[in-house]
Coordinates of C-alpha atoms in Angstrom, one line a residue:
M1 CA 2.8 3.7 8.2
T2 CA 4.3 0.3 7.4
D3 CA 4.4 -0.3 3.6
Y4 CA 1.1 1.6 2.8
T5 CA 1.4 3.5 -0.5
G6 CA -2.2 4.4 -1.2
R7 CA -2.5 2.0 -4.1
V8 CA -4.3 -1.3 -4.0
E9 CA -4.9 -3.7 -6.8
P10 CA -8.4 -4.0 -8.3
Q11 CA -10.1 -6.8 -6.4
G12 CA -6.8 -7.6 -4.7
A13 CA -5.5 -7.7 -1.2
A14 CA -6.3 -5.0 1.3
S15 CA -3.6 -2.6 2.5
T16 CA -3.4 -1.2 6.0
R17 CA -1.9 2.1 7.2
T18 CA -1.1 2.3 11.0
L19 CA -1.3 5.7 12.6
A20 CA -0.7 6.6 16.2
H21 CA -4.4 6.2 17.2
L22 CA -6.1 4.7 14.1
T23 CA -5.6 2.1 11.4
V24 CA -6.9 2.6 7.9
T25 CA -7.4 -0.4 5.7
K26 CA -8.1 0.1 2.0
L27 CA -9.7 -2.5 -0.3
S28 CA -10.7 -2.3 -3.9
V29 CA -14.1 -4.0 -4.7
G30 CA -16.4 -4.5 -7.6
P31 CA -16.2 -4.0 -11.4
M32 CA -15.7 -0.2 -11.0
N33 CA -12.8 -0.7 -8.6
N34 CA -14.4 1.2 -5.8
N35 CA -12.4 1.8 -2.6
A36 CA -13.8 0.7 0.7
Y37 CA -12.1 1.9 3.9
L38 CA -12.1 0.4 7.3
L39 CA -11.1 2.8 10.1
V40 CA -10.4 1.2 13.5
S41 CA -9.5 2.8 16.8
R42 CA -6.3 1.3 18.1
K43 CA -7.4 2.0 21.7
T44 CA -10.9 0.5 21.7
G45 CA -11.0 -1.7 18.5
E46 CA -14.2 0.0 17.4
A47 CA -14.5 0.6 13.7
L48 CA -16.3 2.5 11.0
L49 CA -16.6 1.5 7.3
I50 CA -16.6 4.0 4.5
D51 CA -18.6 2.8 1.4
A52 CA -19.8 -0.7 1.4
A53 CA -19.5 -0.5 -2.3
N54 CA -19.5 -4.1 -3.6
D55 CA -18.4 -7.6 -2.8
G56 CA -19.9 -7.9 0.6
G57 CA -18.0 -11.1 1.3
A58 CA -14.6 -9.4 0.8
I59 CA -15.7 -6.4 2.9
L60 CA -17.0 -8.6 5.7
K61 CA -13.7 -10.6 5.7
M62 CA -11.8 -7.3 6.1
V63 CA -14.2 -6.3 8.9
E64 CA -14.0 -9.6 10.7
S65 CA -10.2 -9.5 10.7
G66 CA -10.4 -6.6 13.2
P67 CA -10.8 -6.8 16.9
K68 CA -14.4 -5.7 16.9
A69 CA -17.3 -5.4 14.4
I70 CA -18.0 -2.1 12.8
Q71 CA -20.3 0.3 14.6
C72 CA -21.1 2.6 11.6
I73 CA -21.2 2.4 7.8
V74 CA -20.8 5.8 6.0
T75 CA -22.0 6.0 2.4
T76 CA -20.3 9.0 0.8
H77 CA -23.0 9.5 -1.8
Q78 CA -26.0 8.1 -3.6
H79 CA -24.5 6.5 -6.7
A80 CA -25.1 2.8 -6.8
D81 CA -21.5 1.7 -7.2
H82 CA -20.9 3.0 -3.7
W83 CA -23.6 0.9 -1.9
Q84 CA -24.1 -2.4 -3.6
A85 CA -23.0 -4.3 -0.5
L86 CA -24.6 -1.9 2.0
A87 CA -27.6 -4.0 2.9
E88 CA -25.6 -7.2 3.2
V89 CA -22.9 -5.6 5.4
K90 CA -25.5 -3.8 7.5
D91 CA -27.6 -7.0 8.0
S92 CA -24.5 -9.0 9.0
T93 CA -22.9 -6.4 11.4
H94 CA -26.0 -4.5 12.6
A95 CA -24.0 -1.3 12.2
A96 CA -25.7 2.0 12.0
S97 CA -25.8 3.6 8.5
I98 CA -24.8 7.2 8.0
A99 CA -25.5 9.4 5.0
H100 CA -26.3 13.0 4.1
P101 CA -30.1 13.6 4.1
L102 CA -30.1 14.8 0.5
D103 CA -28.8 11.5 -0.7
A104 CA -30.3 9.1 1.9
D105 CA -33.5 8.4 0.0
A106 CA -31.6 6.8 -2.9
L107 CA -29.9 4.2 -0.7
P108 CA -31.3 0.7 -0.4
T109 CA -31.6 0.7 3.4
P110 CA -32.9 3.3 5.9
T111 CA -30.3 5.8 7.1
D112 CA -29.9 5.7 10.9
V113 CA -27.8 8.8 11.3
F114 CA -27.7 11.9 9.1
A115 CA -24.4 13.5 8.4
E116 CA -24.5 17.3 8.1
Q117 CA -21.8 19.8 7.3
G118 CA -19.5 20.0 10.4
S119 CA -21.2 17.2 12.3
T120 CA -19.1 14.5 13.9
V121 CA -19.3 10.8 14.8
M122 CA -17.2 9.0 17.5
V123 CA -15.5 5.7 16.7
G124 CA -14.3 4.7 20.1
D125 CA -12.0 7.5 21.1
I126 CA -11.6 8.8 17.5
A127 CA -13.6 11.9 16.3
L128 CA -14.5 12.0 12.6
E129 CA -15.9 15.1 11.0
F130 CA -18.2 15.3 8.0
I131 CA -17.8 17.8 5.2
H132 CA -20.7 18.4 2.8
L133 CA -19.3 18.8 -0.8
R134 CA -22.2 19.7 -3.1
G135 CA -21.9 19.0 -6.8
H136 CA -21.1 15.4 -7.6
T137 CA -24.4 14.6 -6.0
P138 CA -26.5 16.9 -3.8
G139 CA -25.6 15.0 -0.6
S140 CA -22.0 14.0 -1.2
I141 CA -19.9 14.0 2.0
A142 CA -16.2 13.6 2.9
V143 CA -15.0 12.2 6.2
L144 CA -12.1 14.0 8.0
Y145 CA -9.8 12.7 10.6
R146 CA -7.7 15.3 12.3
D147 CA -4.8 13.2 13.7
P148 CA -3.6 14.9 16.9
D149 CA -0.1 13.4 16.3
G150 CA 0.2 13.9 12.6
H151 CA -1.5 15.4 9.5
P152 CA -5.2 15.3 8.6
H153 CA -6.7 12.4 6.6
L154 CA -9.6 13.1 4.3
F155 CA -11.9 10.4 2.7
T156 CA -13.5 12.2 -0.3
G157 CA -15.7 9.7 -2.0
D158 CA -16.1 10.8 -5.7
S159 CA -15.7 14.6 -4.9
L160 CA -11.9 14.8 -5.2
F161 CA -9.4 12.6 -7.0
P162 CA -5.8 12.9 -8.1
G163 CA -6.2 15.3 -11.0
G164 CA -9.4 17.0 -10.1
P165 CA -12.9 17.0 -8.8
G166 CA -15.4 14.2 -9.5
R167 CA -17.8 14.2 -12.4
T168 CA -20.7 16.7 -12.4
T169 CA -23.7 17.0 -14.6
G170 CA -23.5 20.6 -15.5
P171 CA -21.8 24.0 -15.0
A172 CA -23.8 24.9 -11.9
E173 CA -23.0 21.6 -10.2
F174 CA -19.3 22.0 -11.2
R175 CA -19.1 25.5 -9.7
S176 CA -20.8 24.3 -6.5
L177 CA -18.3 21.4 -6.1
M178 CA -15.3 23.6 -6.9
D179 CA -16.6 26.3 -4.5
D180 CA -17.0 23.7 -1.7
L181 CA -13.7 22.1 -2.4
E182 CA -11.9 25.4 -2.1
A183 CA -13.8 26.9 0.9
R184 CA -14.3 23.7 2.9
V185 CA -11.2 21.7 2.0
F186 CA -8.3 23.6 0.4
D187 CA -8.7 26.8 2.3
V188 CA -8.8 25.2 5.7
L189 CA -6.6 22.1 5.5
P190 CA -2.8 21.9 5.0
D191 CA -0.9 20.5 2.1
D192 CA 0.1 17.4 4.0
T193 CA -3.6 16.3 4.3
W194 CA -3.7 12.8 2.9
V195 CA -6.6 12.2 0.5
Y196 CA -8.3 8.8 0.1
P197 CA -10.7 8.9 -2.9
G198 CA -13.6 6.6 -3.8
H199 CA -11.7 5.1 -6.7
G200 CA -8.0 4.7 -7.5
D201 CA -4.8 5.9 -5.8
D202 CA -4.5 8.3 -2.9
T203 CA -3.1 11.8 -3.2
T204 CA -2.4 14.8 -1.0
L205 CA -3.9 18.3 -1.0
G206 CA -0.4 19.7 -1.7
A207 CA -0.1 17.6 -4.8
E208 CA -3.5 18.9 -6.1
R209 CA -3.5 22.5 -4.9
P210 CA -1.4 24.0 -7.7
H211 CA -4.0 22.8 -10.2
L212 CA -7.1 24.5 -8.8
A213 CA -7.1 27.3 -11.3
Q214 CA -6.6 24.9 -14.2
W215 CA -9.6 22.8 -12.9
R216 CA -11.7 25.9 -12.8
A217 CA -10.7 26.9 -16.4
R218 CA -11.4 23.5 -17.9
G219 CA -14.9 23.4 -16.4
W220 CA -17.1 20.4 -16.1

């Protein structure tokens, strides 16, 4: 794990977590302090980027520091702060873009691969699973890595943060997001699942689980 803490400074240096089969590099970019994540297979060097959010130069510098260029770029949802550098990074790397079909039309470049609930993508020898979390946007997705030699790692975009779910636009969307978070995340993944959000510091499901009823009660 080295000295990875889950916190990076806004527009500061990247921080890398080394797992048995995968490295995770976290970088904060742009005026809204979006997190971009680079996942690299330690066996093959192949990589996937989660959210080319902003500052394409900084993201490309992070990508180019790895052993290989990225093969895929996942956009967790349609909000513009999560894709400002998508076209630049895609043009530079020729990586395939991945998004949920319900959010894909709002992105600035065509989507090459559609992520559905339960579908997977391979990054070298690493399998990553998509979880559709409806509410923050219709097509918000999370990316799950089930580490065979450790605990799960979940990249949640703006659907889950330390302290609660992401913003929704009304009660129906809030209920949808809470229902999906409970059924598709908290009910099936253990407390030691590490959560990497779209903004700010990391957390764990165990740290957040005691507050589910409180989130429900406070509403959207």
